[in-house]
Coordinates of N, CA, C and O in Angstrom, one line a residue:
Chain D
M1418 N 30.1 -2.6 -56.3 CA 30.2 -3.3 -57.6 C 30.7 -2.4 -58.7 O 30.4 -1.2 -58.6
T1419 N 31.4 -3.0 -59.5 CA 32.0 -2.2 -60.6 C 31.4 -2.6 -61.9 O 30.5 -3.4 -62.0
K1420 N 31.8 -1.9 -63.0 CA 31.3 -2.2 -64.3 C 31.6 -3.7 -64.7 O 30.7 -4.4 -65.2
A1421 N 32.7 -4.2 -64.2 CA 33.1 -5.6 -64.5 C 32.0 -6.6 -63.8 O 31.7 -7.6 -64.4
D1422 N 31.7 -6.2 -62.6 CA 30.7 -7.1 -61.9 C 29.3 -7.1 -62.7 O 28.6 -8.0 -62.8
L1423 N 29.0 -5.8 -63.1 CA 27.8 -5.6 -63.8 C 27.8 -6.4 -65.2 O 26.8 -7.2 -65.5
V1424 N 28.8 -6.4 -65.8 CA 29.0 -7.2 -67.0 C 28.8 -8.6 -66.8 O 28.0 -9.4 -67.5
E1425 N 29.5 -9.2 -65.9 CA 29.5 -10.5 -65.4 C 27.9 -11.0 -65.2 O 27.4 -11.9 -65.7
E1426 N 27.2 -10.2 -64.4 CA 25.8 -10.5 -64.1 C 24.9 -10.5 -65.3 O 24.1 -11.4 -65.5
I1427 N 25.1 -9.4 -66.1 CA 24.3 -9.3 -67.5 C 24.6 -10.5 -68.4 O 23.7 -11.1 -69.0
S1428 N 25.9 -10.8 -68.5 CA 26.3 -11.9 -69.3 C 25.5 -13.2 -68.9 O 25.2 -14.0 -69.8
K1429 N 25.6 -13.5 -67.6 CA 25.0 -14.7 -67.1 C 23.5 -14.8 -67.5 O 23.1 -15.8 -67.8
E1430 N 22.9 -13.6 -67.3 CA 21.4 -13.7 -67.5 C 21.0 -13.6 -69.0 O 20.0 -14.1 -69.3
T1431 N 21.8 -13.0 -69.9 CA 21.4 -12.9 -71.3 C 22.0 -14.1 -72.2 O 21.4 -14.4 -73.2
G1432 N 23.0 -14.6 -71.7 CA 23.7 -15.6 -72.5 C 24.7 -15.1 -73.6 O 25.3 -15.7 -74.4
L1433 N 24.7 -13.7 -73.6 CA 25.7 -13.0 -74.5 C 27.1 -13.3 -73.8 O 27.2 -13.3 -72.7
S1434 N 28.1 -13.3 -74.7 CA 29.5 -13.5 -74.3 C 29.9 -12.3 -73.4 O 29.2 -11.1 -73.6
K1435 N 30.8 -12.5 -72.5 CA 31.2 -11.3 -71.7 C 31.8 -10.3 -72.6 O 31.6 -9.0 -72.3
K1436 N 32.4 -10.6 -73.7 CA 33.1 -9.6 -74.5 C 32.0 -8.6 -75.1 O 32.1 -7.4 -75.1
D1437 N 31.0 -9.4 -75.8 CA 29.8 -8.6 -76.4 C 29.1 -7.7 -75.3 O 28.8 -6.6 -75.5
T1438 N 28.9 -8.4 -74.1 CA 28.2 -7.6 -73.0 C 29.0 -6.4 -72.6 O 28.4 -5.3 -72.5
S1439 N 30.3 -6.6 -72.5 CA 31.2 -5.4 -72.1 C 31.0 -4.3 -73.2 O 31.0 -3.2 -72.8
I1440 N 31.0 -4.7 -74.4 CA 31.0 -3.7 -75.5 C 29.6 -2.9 -75.4 O 29.6 -1.7 -75.5
V1441 N 28.5 -3.7 -75.1 CA 27.2 -3.1 -75.1 C 27.2 -2.2 -73.9 O 26.7 -1.1 -74.0
V1442 N 27.7 -2.6 -72.7 CA 27.6 -1.8 -71.6 C 28.4 -0.5 -71.8 O 27.9 0.6 -71.4
N1443 N 29.6 -0.6 -72.4 CA 30.4 0.6 -72.6 C 29.6 1.5 -73.6 O 29.6 2.8 -73.4
L1444 N 28.9 1.0 -74.5 CA 28.2 1.8 -75.5 C 26.9 2.4 -74.9 O 26.6 3.6 -75.2
I1445 N 26.3 1.7 -73.9 CA 25.2 2.3 -73.2 C 25.7 3.5 -72.5 O 25.1 4.6 -72.6
I1446 N 26.7 3.5 -71.8 CA 27.3 4.5 -71.1 C 27.7 5.7 -71.9 O 27.5 6.9 -71.7
E1447 N 28.3 5.3 -73.1 CA 28.9 6.3 -74.0 C 27.6 7.1 -74.6 O 27.7 8.3 -74.7
N1448 N 26.5 6.4 -74.9 CA 25.3 7.1 -75.4 C 24.8 8.0 -74.3 O 24.3 9.1 -74.7
L1449 N 24.7 7.6 -73.1 CA 24.2 8.4 -72.1 C 25.1 9.7 -71.9 O 24.5 10.8 -71.8
I1450 N 26.4 9.5 -71.9 CA 27.2 10.7 -71.7 C 27.1 11.6 -72.9 O 27.0 12.8 -72.7
K1451 N 27.1 11.1 -74.1 CA 27.0 11.9 -75.3 C 25.6 12.7 -75.3 O 25.7 14.0 -75.5
A1452 N 24.6 12.1 -74.9 CA 23.3 12.8 -74.8 C 23.3 13.9 -73.9 O 23.0 15.1 -74.1
L1453 N 23.8 13.7 -72.7 CA 24.0 14.7 -71.6 C 24.9 15.9 -72.0 O 24.6 17.0 -71.8
A1454 N 26.1 15.5 -72.7 CA 26.9 16.5 -73.0 C 26.4 17.4 -74.1 O 26.7 18.6 -74.3
E1455 N 25.4 16.8 -74.8 CA 24.7 17.7 -75.9 C 23.5 18.4 -75.3 O 22.7 19.1 -76.1
G1456 N 23.3 18.2 -74.0 CA 22.1 18.9 -73.4 C 20.8 18.2 -73.5 O 19.8 18.7 -73.1
D1457 N 20.9 17.0 -74.1 CA 19.7 16.1 -74.3 C 19.3 15.4 -73.1 O 20.1 15.2 -72.2
K1458 N 18.0 15.0 -72.9 CA 17.7 14.2 -71.8 C 17.4 12.7 -72.2 O 17.1 12.5 -73.4
V1459 N 17.6 11.8 -71.4 CA 17.4 10.4 -71.7 C 16.4 9.9 -70.7 O 16.6 9.9 -69.5
E1460 N 15.3 9.3 -71.2 CA 14.3 8.8 -70.4 C 14.2 7.3 -70.5 O 14.1 6.7 -71.5
L1461 N 14.5 6.6 -69.4 CA 14.5 5.1 -69.4 C 13.3 4.7 -68.6 O 13.4 4.7 -67.3
R1462 N 12.2 4.3 -69.2 CA 11.0 3.9 -68.6 C 11.2 2.9 -67.5 O 11.8 1.9 -67.7
G1463 N 10.6 3.2 -66.3 CA 10.7 2.3 -65.2 C 12.0 2.3 -64.4 O 12.1 1.7 -63.4
F1464 N 12.9 3.0 -64.9 CA 14.2 3.2 -64.2 C 14.4 4.6 -63.8 O 14.6 4.9 -62.6
G1465 N 14.4 5.6 -64.7 CA 14.5 7.0 -64.3 C 14.9 7.7 -65.5 O 15.0 7.2 -66.6
S1466 N 15.2 9.1 -65.3 CA 15.7 9.8 -66.5 C 17.0 10.7 -66.1 O 17.1 11.0 -65.0
F1467 N 17.8 10.8 -67.1 CA 19.0 11.7 -66.9 C 18.7 13.0 -67.6 O 18.2 13.0 -68.8
K1468 N 18.9 14.1 -66.9 CA 18.7 15.4 -67.5 C 19.8 16.4 -67.2 O 20.6 16.0 -66.3
V1469 N 19.8 17.5 -67.9 CA 20.7 18.6 -67.6 C 19.9 19.8 -67.1 O 19.0 20.2 -67.6
K1470 N 20.4 20.3 -66.0 CA 19.7 21.5 -65.3 C 20.7 22.7 -65.4 O 21.9 22.5 -65.3
S1471 N 20.1 23.9 -65.6 CA 21.1 25.0 -65.5 C 21.0 25.6 -64.1 O 19.9 25.6 -63.5
R1472 N 22.1 26.0 -63.7 CA 22.3 26.7 -62.4 C 22.6 28.1 -62.7 O 23.5 28.4 -63.4
K1473 N 21.9 29.0 -62.0 CA 22.3 30.4 -62.1 C 23.6 30.7 -61.5 O 24.0 30.0 -60.5
S1474 N 24.2 31.8 -61.8 CA 25.4 32.3 -61.2 C 25.1 32.7 -59.8 O 24.0 33.2 -59.6
R1475 N 26.1 32.5 -59.0 CA 25.8 33.0 -57.5 C 27.1 33.5 -56.9 O 28.1 33.2 -57.4
K1476 N 26.9 34.2 -55.8 CA 28.1 34.7 -55.1 C 28.4 33.7 -54.0 O 27.5 33.3 -53.2
A1477 N 29.5 33.3 -53.9 CA 30.0 32.4 -52.7 C 31.2 33.0 -52.0 O 31.7 34.0 -52.6
R1478 N 31.7 32.3 -51.1 CA 32.8 32.8 -50.3 C 33.8 31.8 -50.3 O 33.5 30.5 -50.1
N1479 N 35.0 32.1 -50.5 CA 36.2 31.1 -50.3 C 36.2 31.0 -48.7 O 36.4 31.8 -48.1
P1480 N 35.9 29.7 -48.3 CA 35.8 29.5 -46.9 C 37.2 29.8 -46.2 O 37.1 30.0 -44.9
R1481 N 38.2 29.6 -46.8 CA 39.6 29.8 -46.1 C 39.8 31.3 -45.9 O 40.2 31.8 -44.9
T1482 N 39.7 32.1 -47.0 CA 40.0 33.5 -46.9 C 38.8 34.5 -46.7 O 39.0 35.6 -46.2
G1483 N 37.6 33.9 -47.0 CA 36.5 34.9 -46.6 C 36.2 35.8 -47.8 O 35.2 36.6 -47.7
T1484 N 37.0 35.8 -48.8 CA 36.7 36.7 -49.9 C 35.5 36.2 -50.7 O 35.4 35.0 -51.0
A1485 N 34.7 37.2 -51.3 CA 33.6 36.8 -52.1 C 34.1 36.4 -53.5 O 35.0 37.0 -54.1
V1486 N 33.6 35.3 -54.1 CA 33.9 34.9 -55.4 C 32.6 34.6 -56.2 O 31.6 34.2 -55.6
E1487 N 32.5 35.0 -57.5 CA 31.4 34.7 -58.2 C 31.5 33.4 -58.8 O 32.4 33.0 -59.5
V1488 N 30.4 32.6 -58.6 CA 30.3 31.2 -59.2 C 29.5 31.4 -60.5 O 28.4 31.8 -60.4
P1489 N 30.1 31.1 -61.6 CA 29.4 31.4 -62.9 C 28.2 30.4 -63.1 O 28.1 29.3 -62.4
A1490 N 27.3 30.8 -64.0 CA 26.1 30.0 -64.3 C 26.7 28.7 -65.0 O 27.7 28.7 -65.6
K1491 N 26.1 27.6 -64.6 CA 26.6 26.3 -65.3 C 25.5 25.3 -65.5 O 24.4 25.4 -65.0
L1492 N 25.8 24.3 -66.3 CA 24.9 23.2 -66.6 C 25.3 22.1 -65.8 O 26.5 21.7 -65.6
V1493 N 24.4 21.4 -65.1 CA 24.7 20.2 -64.3 C 23.8 19.0 -64.6 O 22.7 19.1 -64.8
P1494 N 24.5 17.8 -64.8 CA 23.7 16.6 -65.1 C 23.1 16.1 -63.8 O 23.7 16.2 -62.8
Y1495 N 21.9 15.5 -63.9 CA 21.4 14.8 -62.7 C 20.5 13.7 -63.2 O 20.0 13.6 -64.3
F1496 N 20.2 12.8 -62.2 CA 19.3 11.6 -62.4 C 18.1 11.7 -61.5 O 18.2 12.0 -60.3
K1497 N 17.0 11.4 -62.2 CA 15.7 11.5 -61.4 C 15.3 10.0 -61.4 O 14.9 9.5 -62.5
A1498 N 15.2 9.3 -60.3 CA 14.8 7.9 -60.3 C 13.3 7.9 -60.5 O 12.5 8.8 -60.1
S1499 N 12.8 6.8 -61.2 CA 11.4 6.6 -61.5 C 10.7 6.2 -60.2 O 11.3 5.8 -59.3
N1500 N 9.3 6.4 -60.2 CA 8.6 5.9 -59.0 C 8.8 4.5 -58.8 O 8.8 4.0 -57.6
E1501 N 8.9 3.7 -59.9 CA 9.1 2.2 -59.7 C 10.4 1.9 -59.0 O 10.4 1.1 -58.2
L1502 N 11.4 2.6 -59.5 CA 12.7 2.4 -58.9 C 12.7 2.8 -57.4 O 13.2 2.0 -56.5
K1503 N 12.1 3.9 -57.1 CA 12.0 4.4 -55.7 C 11.3 3.4 -54.9 O 11.7 3.0 -53.8
A1504 N 10.2 2.9 -55.4 CA 9.4 1.8 -54.6 C 10.2 0.6 -54.4 O 10.2 0.1 -53.3
L1505 N 10.9 0.1 -55.4 CA 11.7 -1.1 -55.4 C 12.8 -1.0 -54.2 O 13.0 -1.9 -53.5
V1506 N 13.4 0.2 -54.2 CA 14.5 0.3 -53.3 C 14.1 0.6 -51.8 O 14.7 0.1 -50.9
N1507 N 12.9 1.1 -51.7 CA 12.3 1.5 -50.3 C 11.5 0.3 -49.8 O 10.4 0.5 -49.5
T1508 N 12.0 -0.9 -49.9 CA 11.2 -2.0 -49.3 C 12.0 -2.8 -48.2 O 13.1 -2.8 -48.2
Chain O
M1205 N 16.3 11.5 -75.8 CA 16.8 10.2 -76.3 C 16.0 9.1 -75.5 O 15.8 9.3 -74.4
T1206 N 15.6 8.1 -76.2 CA 14.9 7.0 -75.6 C 15.7 5.8 -75.7 O 16.7 5.7 -76.3
K1207 N 15.2 4.7 -74.9 CA 15.9 3.5 -74.9 C 15.9 2.9 -76.3 O 17.0 2.4 -76.8
A1208 N 14.9 3.0 -77.2 CA 14.8 2.6 -78.4 C 15.9 3.2 -79.3 O 16.6 2.4 -80.1
E1209 N 16.2 4.4 -79.2 CA 17.3 5.1 -79.9 C 18.7 4.5 -79.5 O 19.5 4.4 -80.4
I1210 N 18.8 4.3 -78.3 CA 20.1 3.7 -77.7 C 20.3 2.3 -78.3 O 21.4 2.0 -78.8
V1211 N 19.3 1.6 -78.2 CA 19.3 0.2 -78.9 C 19.7 0.2 -80.2 O 20.6 -0.6 -80.7
E1212 N 19.1 1.0 -81.0 CA 19.3 1.2 -82.5 C 20.8 1.6 -82.7 O 21.4 0.9 -83.5
N1213 N 21.3 2.6 -82.0 CA 22.6 2.9 -82.1 C 23.6 1.9 -81.8 O 24.5 1.7 -82.6
I1214 N 23.4 1.1 -80.8 CA 24.3 0.1 -80.3 C 24.3 -1.0 -81.3 O 25.3 -1.6 -81.7
S1215 N 23.1 -1.4 -81.7 CA 22.9 -2.4 -82.7 C 23.6 -2.1 -84.0 O 24.4 -2.9 -84.6
S1216 N 23.5 -0.9 -84.5 CA 24.3 -0.5 -85.7 C 25.7 -0.5 -85.6 O 26.5 -0.8 -86.5
K1217 N 26.2 -0.2 -84.4 CA 27.7 -0.2 -84.2 C 28.3 -1.5 -84.0 O 29.5 -1.7 -84.2
T1218 N 27.5 -2.5 -83.3 CA 28.1 -3.8 -83.0 C 27.7 -4.9 -84.0 O 28.4 -5.9 -84.0
G1219 N 26.6 -4.7 -84.7 CA 26.2 -5.8 -85.5 C 25.4 -6.8 -84.8 O 24.9 -7.9 -85.5
L1220 N 25.2 -6.6 -83.5 CA 24.3 -7.4 -82.8 C 22.8 -7.1 -83.2 O 22.6 -6.0 -83.6
T1221 N 21.9 -8.1 -83.0 CA 20.6 -7.8 -83.4 C 20.0 -6.8 -82.4 O 20.4 -6.8 -81.3
K1222 N 18.9 -6.1 -82.9 CA 18.2 -5.2 -81.9 C 17.7 -5.9 -80.7 O 17.7 -5.4 -79.7
K1223 N 17.2 -7.1 -81.0 CA 16.6 -7.9 -80.0 C 17.6 -8.2 -78.8 O 17.4 -8.1 -77.7
E1224 N 18.8 -8.6 -79.3 CA 19.9 -9.0 -78.4 C 20.4 -7.7 -77.5 O 20.6 -7.8 -76.3
V1225 N 20.5 -6.6 -78.3 CA 20.9 -5.4 -77.6 C 19.8 -4.9 -76.6 O 20.1 -4.6 -75.5
A1226 N 18.5 -5.0 -77.0 CA 17.4 -4.6 -76.2 C 17.4 -5.4 -74.9 O 17.2 -4.9 -73.8
E1227 N 17.7 -6.7 -75.1 CA 17.7 -7.6 -73.9 C 18.8 -7.2 -72.9 O 18.7 -7.1 -71.7
A1228 N 20.0 -6.9 -73.5 CA 21.1 -6.5 -72.7 C 20.9 -5.2 -72.0 O 21.2 -4.9 -70.8
V1229 N 20.3 -4.3 -72.8 CA 20.1 -2.9 -72.1 C 19.0 -3.1 -71.0 O 19.3 -2.4 -69.9
D1230 N 18.0 -3.8 -71.2 CA 17.0 -4.1 -70.1 C 17.6 -4.8 -68.9 O 17.4 -4.4 -67.8
K1231 N 18.5 -5.8 -69.2 CA 19.2 -6.4 -68.1 C 20.1 -5.5 -67.3 O 20.2 -5.6 -66.1
F1232 N 20.8 -4.6 -68.0 CA 21.6 -3.6 -67.5 C 20.8 -2.8 -66.4 O 21.3 -2.6 -65.2
L1233 N 19.7 -2.2 -66.8 CA 18.9 -1.5 -65.9 C 18.3 -2.3 -64.7 O 18.3 -1.9 -63.6
D1234 N 17.8 -3.5 -65.1 CA 17.3 -4.5 -64.1 C 18.3 -4.8 -63.0 O 18.0 -4.8 -61.8
C1235 N 19.6 -5.1 -63.5 CA 20.7 -5.5 -62.6 C 21.0 -4.3 -61.6 O 21.1 -4.6 -60.4
I1236 N 21.0 -3.2 -62.0 CA 21.3 -2.0 -61.3 C 20.1 -1.8 -60.3 O 20.4 -1.7 -59.1
A1237 N 18.8 -1.9 -60.8 CA 17.7 -1.6 -60.0 C 17.7 -2.7 -58.8 O 17.4 -2.4 -57.6
K1238 N 17.8 -4.0 -59.2 CA 17.8 -5.1 -58.2 C 18.9 -5.0 -57.2 O 18.7 -5.2 -56.0
G1239 N 20.1 -4.7 -57.8 CA 21.3 -4.5 -56.9 C 21.1 -3.4 -55.8 O 21.4 -3.6 -54.7
L1240 N 20.5 -2.3 -56.3 CA 20.2 -1.2 -55.4 C 19.2 -1.7 -54.4 O 19.3 -1.3 -53.1
A1241 N 18.2 -2.4 -54.8 CA 17.2 -2.8 -53.8 C 17.9 -3.8 -52.7 O 17.4 -3.8 -51.6
E1242 N 18.9 -4.4 -53.1 CA 19.7 -5.2 -52.1 C 20.7 -4.5 -51.3 O 21.5 -5.0 -50.6
G1243 N 20.7 -3.2 -51.6 CA 21.7 -2.3 -50.9 C 23.0 -2.2 -51.5 O 23.9 -1.7 -50.9
K1244 N 23.2 -2.8 -52.7 CA 24.6 -2.7 -53.4 C 24.7 -1.3 -54.1 O 23.6 -0.6 -54.2
H1245 N 25.8 -0.9 -54.3 CA 26.1 0.2 -55.1 C 26.9 -0.1 -56.3 O 27.7 -1.0 -56.4
Y1246 N 26.7 0.7 -57.3 CA 27.4 0.5 -58.6 C 28.2 1.6 -59.1 O 27.6 2.7 -59.2
E1247 N 29.5 1.4 -59.3 CA 30.4 2.5 -59.6 C 30.8 2.3 -61.0 O 31.4 1.3 -61.3
I1248 N 30.5 3.2 -61.8 CA 30.8 3.1 -63.2 C 31.8 4.3 -63.5 O 31.4 5.5 -63.6
R1249 N 33.1 4.0 -63.7 CA 34.1 5.0 -63.9 C 33.8 6.0 -65.1 O 33.4 5.5 -66.1
G1250 N 34.0 7.2 -64.9 CA 33.8 8.2 -65.9 C 32.4 8.6 -66.1 O 32.0 9.6 -66.7
F1251 N 31.4 7.9 -65.3 CA 30.0 8.2 -65.5 C 29.5 8.6 -64.2 O 28.9 9.7 -64.0
G1252 N 29.5 7.8 -63.1 CA 29.0 8.1 -61.9 C 28.7 6.8 -61.1 O 29.0 5.7 -61.5
T1253 N 28.1 7.1 -59.9 CA 27.7 6.0 -59.0 C 26.3 5.9 -58.6 O 25.7 6.9 -58.2
F1254 N 25.8 4.7 -58.8 CA 24.3 4.6 -58.3 C 24.5 4.0 -56.8 O 25.1 3.0 -56.6
K1255 N 23.7 4.6 -55.9 CA 23.7 4.0 -54.6 C 22.4 4.3 -53.9 O 21.5 5.1 -54.4
V1256 N 22.2 3.8 -52.7 CA 21.0 4.1 -51.9 C 21.4 4.9 -50.7 O 22.4 4.6 -50.1
K1257 N 20.5 5.9 -50.5 CA 20.7 6.7 -49.3 C 19.6 6.5 -48.3 O 18.5 6.5 -48.8
A1258 N 19.9 6.7 -47.0 CA 18.8 6.5 -46.1 C 18.4 8.0 -45.8 O 19.2 8.9 -45.6
R1259 N 17.1 8.2 -45.7 CA 16.5 9.5 -45.3 C 15.8 9.3 -44.0 O 15.0 8.4 -43.9
K1260 N 16.0 10.2 -43.1 CA 15.5 10.1 -41.7 C 14.0 10.5 -41.8 O 13.6 11.3 -42.7
S1261 N 13.2 10.1 -40.9 CA 11.8 10.5 -40.9 C 11.8 12.0 -40.4 O 12.6 12.5 -39.8
R1262 N 10.7 12.6 -41.0 CA 10.6 14.0 -40.7 C 9.1 14.5 -40.6 O 8.3 13.7 -41.1
M1263 N 8.8 15.6 -40.1 CA 7.5 16.0 -40.2 C 7.3 17.0 -41.3 O 8.1 17.8 -41.5
A1264 N 6.3 16.7 -42.1 CA 6.0 17.6 -43.3 C 4.6 18.1 -43.2 O 4.0 17.8 -42.3
R1265 N 4.2 19.1 -44.1 CA 2.9 19.5 -44.0 C 2.1 19.2 -45.3 O 2.7 19.3 -46.4
N1266 N 0.8 18.9 -45.1 CA 0.0 18.8 -46.2 C -0.2 20.2 -46.8 O -0.7 21.1 -46.1
P1267 N 0.3 20.6 -47.9 CA 0.3 22.0 -48.4 C -1.1 22.5 -48.6 O -1.4 23.6 -48.7
R1268 N -2.1 21.6 -48.9 CA -3.5 22.0 -49.0 C -4.2 22.4 -47.7 O -4.8 23.4 -47.5
T1269 N -4.0 21.6 -46.8 CA -4.7 21.7 -45.5 C -3.8 22.3 -44.4 O -4.3 22.8 -43.4
G1270 N -2.5 22.2 -44.5 CA -1.6 22.7 -43.5 C -1.4 21.8 -42.3 O -0.7 22.1 -41.4
D1271 N -2.1 20.7 -42.5 CA -1.9 19.6 -41.4 C -0.4 19.1 -41.3 O 0.1 18.8 -42.4
A1272 N 0.1 18.8 -40.2 CA 1.4 18.2 -40.1 C 1.3 16.7 -40.3 O 0.3 16.0 -39.8
V1273 N 2.0 16.1 -41.2 CA 2.1 14.7 -41.5 C 3.5 14.2 -41.3 O 4.4 14.7 -41.8
P1274 N 3.6 13.0 -40.6 CA 4.9 12.4 -40.5 C 5.3 11.7 -41.8 O 4.5 11.1 -42.4
V1275 N 6.6 11.9 -42.2 CA 7.1 11.2 -43.3 C 8.1 10.2 -42.6 O 9.0 10.6 -41.9
P1276 N 7.9 8.8 -42.8 CA 8.7 7.8 -42.2 C 10.1 7.8 -42.7 O 10.4 8.3 -43.8
D1277 N 11.0 7.1 -42.0 CA 12.3 6.7 -42.5 C 12.2 6.1 -43.9 O 11.3 5.2 -44.1
R1278 N 13.1 6.4 -44.9 CA 13.0 5.7 -46.0 C 14.3 5.6 -46.9 O 15.2 6.3 -46.4
K1279 N 14.5 4.7 -47.8 CA 15.6 4.6 -48.6 C 15.3 5.2 -50.0 O 14.3 4.9 -50.6
V1280 N 16.2 6.0 -50.5 CA 16.1 6.6 -51.8 C 17.3 6.2 -52.7 O 18.4 6.2 -52.2
P1281 N 17.0 5.9 -54.0 CA 18.1 5.7 -54.9 C 18.7 7.0 -55.4 O 17.9 8.0 -55.7
V1282 N 20.0 7.2 -55.4 CA 20.6 8.4 -55.9 C 21.7 8.0 -56.8 O 22.2 6.9 -56.9
F1283 N 22.0 9.0 -57.8 CA 23.1 8.8 -58.7 C 24.0 10.0 -58.5 O 23.7 11.1 -58.6
K1284 N 25.3 9.7 -58.1 CA 26.3 10.7 -58.0 C 27.1 10.8 -59.3 O 27.7 9.9 -59.7
V1285 N 26.9 12.0 -59.9 CA 27.7 12.2 -61.2 C 29.2 12.3 -61.0 O 29.6 13.0 -60.1
S1286 N 29.9 11.6 -61.8 CA 31.4 11.7 -61.7 C 31.8 13.1 -62.1 O 31.1 13.8 -62.8
R1287 N 33.0 13.4 -61.6 CA 33.6 14.7 -61.9 C 33.8 14.9 -63.4 O 33.5 16.0 -64.0
E1288 N 34.2 13.9 -64.2 CA 34.4 13.9 -65.6 C 33.2 14.4 -66.3 O 33.2 15.2 -67.1
L1289 N 32.1 13.7 -65.9 CA 30.8 14.0 -66.6 C 30.3 15.4 -66.3 O 29.8 16.1 -67.1
K1290 N 30.5 15.8 -65.0 CA 30.1 17.1 -64.6 C 30.9 18.2 -65.5 O 30.3 19.1 -66.0
E1291 N 32.3 17.9 -65.7 CA 33.0 18.9 -66.4 C 32.6 18.8 -67.9 O 32.5 20.0 -68.5
L1292 N 32.3 17.7 -68.4 CA 31.9 17.6 -69.7 C 30.6 18.3 -70.1 O 30.5 19.1 -71.1
V1293 N 29.7 18.2 -69.2 CA 28.3 18.9 -69.3 C 28.5 20.4 -69.1 O 27.9 21.1 -69.9
A1294 N 29.3 20.8 -68.2 CA 29.4 22.2 -67.9 C 30.1 22.9 -69.0 O 29.7 24.1 -69.2
Q1295 N 30.9 22.3 -69.8 CA 31.6 22.9 -70.9 C 30.7 23.1 -72.1 O 31.0 23.8 -73.0
S1296 N 29.7 22.3 -72.2 CA 28.9 22.3 -73.5 C 28.0 23.5 -73.7 O 27.7 24.2 -72.7

C-alpha cells in the first residue's frame, strides 16, 4: 500500500474529497517529520509514539578491509507501537 | 507533540475545521492499524514503512523467579524509518 491507497481509503470513510484528504495526509507526515527533526516526540494514543534516541559512538570494522572505523554518536528516530496496536496485529 | 497539536496545525494551514481534520487524522491511524492487522504494509515515501514482522517462539525467563517460560510465535508491528528521515534527524 502506498500513500495514494491510504488517501483513497481515508477519503471513502470520511467523505472528504481526495484532494483535501491528500493535503491532510501530507501535512500529518510533515508534522511528524518536523517534530522528529527537532528532537521532539509525538505520542498518538492507541497507535504508538515516535521518538528520537541517541546512540553512543562506537568502534566498528569495515567488513571488506577489516580496518577499524569510529562510528560517531548520532540521533536515530524510532517508532514504538502501543499495546493496543500490538494486540490488534497479533490476532 | 500530541494529536491535538497536529490537528490544530493542519486546521490552521488548510482552513478545514478541526473536527474534519481530527476525523481524517483518526482515520489515517485507523486505516494503518487495520491494514497491518490484515497483513498489509504501508510505504510512505520520505517517511518510512509500516509493516508486520513474524517473531518466532522462544524460551524466556521470568526475571523474578528465574523460571523458564515459553513465548509463543507472534506478529509485531514495526516501522522502518526511511533513509531521508534518518539523515534529517541525525543532522539535527
